[in-house]
């Protein structure tokens, strides 16, 4: 385990990945195939992909968090000859993959959101139920932390973050409370302040859940990165290659849904234009007419999978 970090047990940071069987199935993993896990995390999906791709399969694993790359390397130690793990942002996957021999792939996986290790590690600031610094960055040395945002942004800017990225209906009330009580430096300070502002649990979730989500998305620029990552992933696929994306909240899923809808169409000109002027051609065929969600049995075994939503597409040969 990386020095200076605390988690409760190995089982927590080598957590069972969500929709594991469904991911391998929709990737159509085959022996000798070449794959990219653009969000390798602790390596759970990558391990299953490599097992299904044996013999001869290869996998490139990418993650922005240097600590979880170390965990994935340990988990995949028996696949050293067939796996390559690098630290980086998945928006860079094309430039990372090319020199390593992964420029054209049979499948790309993007499992969005936090890893179990990040949630369970006290010093990262992702958990609203564990005391820790308000950091929330996937790469702890890049960009502004959540505490910087909370303690320096205006009330209006904070309200926009909570409203747009957390879909929090009482965003202005939370922003006002933050401004009145700052500086805020720990996760429990923020969680307790939001709870006091909004009251008790709503529909079974912690009242600070949406505020934490909004801050995490903001400091990591997650939504823009997803858009760029989807384009990069699609361009790396061979004809017939599969893209699988797992999202965990409506903002992520909406981006994935809209991207696949647009890329599976030919002309995307507005209906008011009588003749096509866009020259757009479909690049993918959607494989999931509806989102794929975990079974009740999986949610029972792995409660963190309950909000997972999978969508998949196949790269077309005429694009």
PDB file of C-alpha atoms in Angstrom, residues 18 110-114 213 245-256 292-293 304-311:
ATOM      1  CA  UNK A  18     -19.368  -3.178 -11.155  1.00  0.00           C
ATOM      2  CA  UNK A 110     -14.317   3.640 -19.629  1.00  0.00           C
ATOM      3  CA  UNK A 111     -15.520   3.057 -16.070  1.00  0.00           C
ATOM      4  CA  UNK A 112     -16.306   6.568 -14.888  1.00  0.00           C
ATOM      5  CA  UNK A 113     -16.305   7.961 -11.375  1.00  0.00           C
ATOM      6  CA  UNK A 114     -14.354   7.114  -8.239  1.00  0.00           C
ATOM      7  CA  UNK A 213     -20.495  15.095  -6.268  1.00  0.00           C
ATOM      8  CA  UNK A 245     -18.860   2.919 -20.821  1.00  0.00           C
ATOM      9  CA  UNK A 246     -20.057   2.609 -17.220  1.00  0.00           C
ATOM     10  CA  UNK A 247     -21.465   5.746 -15.618  1.00  0.00           C
ATOM     11  CA  UNK A 248     -22.791   6.376 -12.135  1.00  0.00           C
ATOM     12  CA  UNK A 249     -25.048   9.419 -12.262  1.00  0.00           C
ATOM     13  CA  UNK A 250     -27.371  11.125 -14.696  1.00  0.00           C
ATOM     14  CA  UNK A 251     -24.942  13.834 -15.832  1.00  0.00           C
ATOM     15  CA  UNK A 252     -22.382  11.251 -16.945  1.00  0.00           C
ATOM     16  CA  UNK A 253     -24.954   8.970 -18.532  1.00  0.00           C
ATOM     17  CA  UNK A 254     -26.567  11.832 -20.433  1.00  0.00           C
ATOM     18  CA  UNK A 255     -23.243  12.686 -22.066  1.00  0.00           C
ATOM     19  CA  UNK A 256     -22.639   9.058 -23.040  1.00  0.00           C
ATOM     20  CA  UNK A 292     -27.652  -2.180 -18.536  1.00  0.00           C
ATOM     21  CA  UNK A 293     -27.886  -2.097 -14.743  1.00  0.00           C
ATOM     22  CA  UNK A 304     -21.564   0.427  -4.523  1.00  0.00           C
ATOM     23  CA  UNK A 305     -22.632  -0.974  -7.885  1.00  0.00           C
ATOM     24  CA  UNK A 306     -26.266   0.049  -7.422  1.00  0.00           C
ATOM     25  CA  UNK A 307     -26.028   3.229  -9.512  1.00  0.00           C
ATOM     26  CA  UNK A 308     -23.887   1.745 -12.312  1.00  0.00           C
ATOM     27  CA  UNK A 309     -25.249   2.109 -15.865  1.00  0.00           C
ATOM     28  CA  UNK A 310     -23.589   0.485 -18.856  1.00  0.00           C
ATOM     29  CA  UNK A 311     -23.835   1.505 -22.500  1.00  0.00           C
TER      30      UNK A 311
END
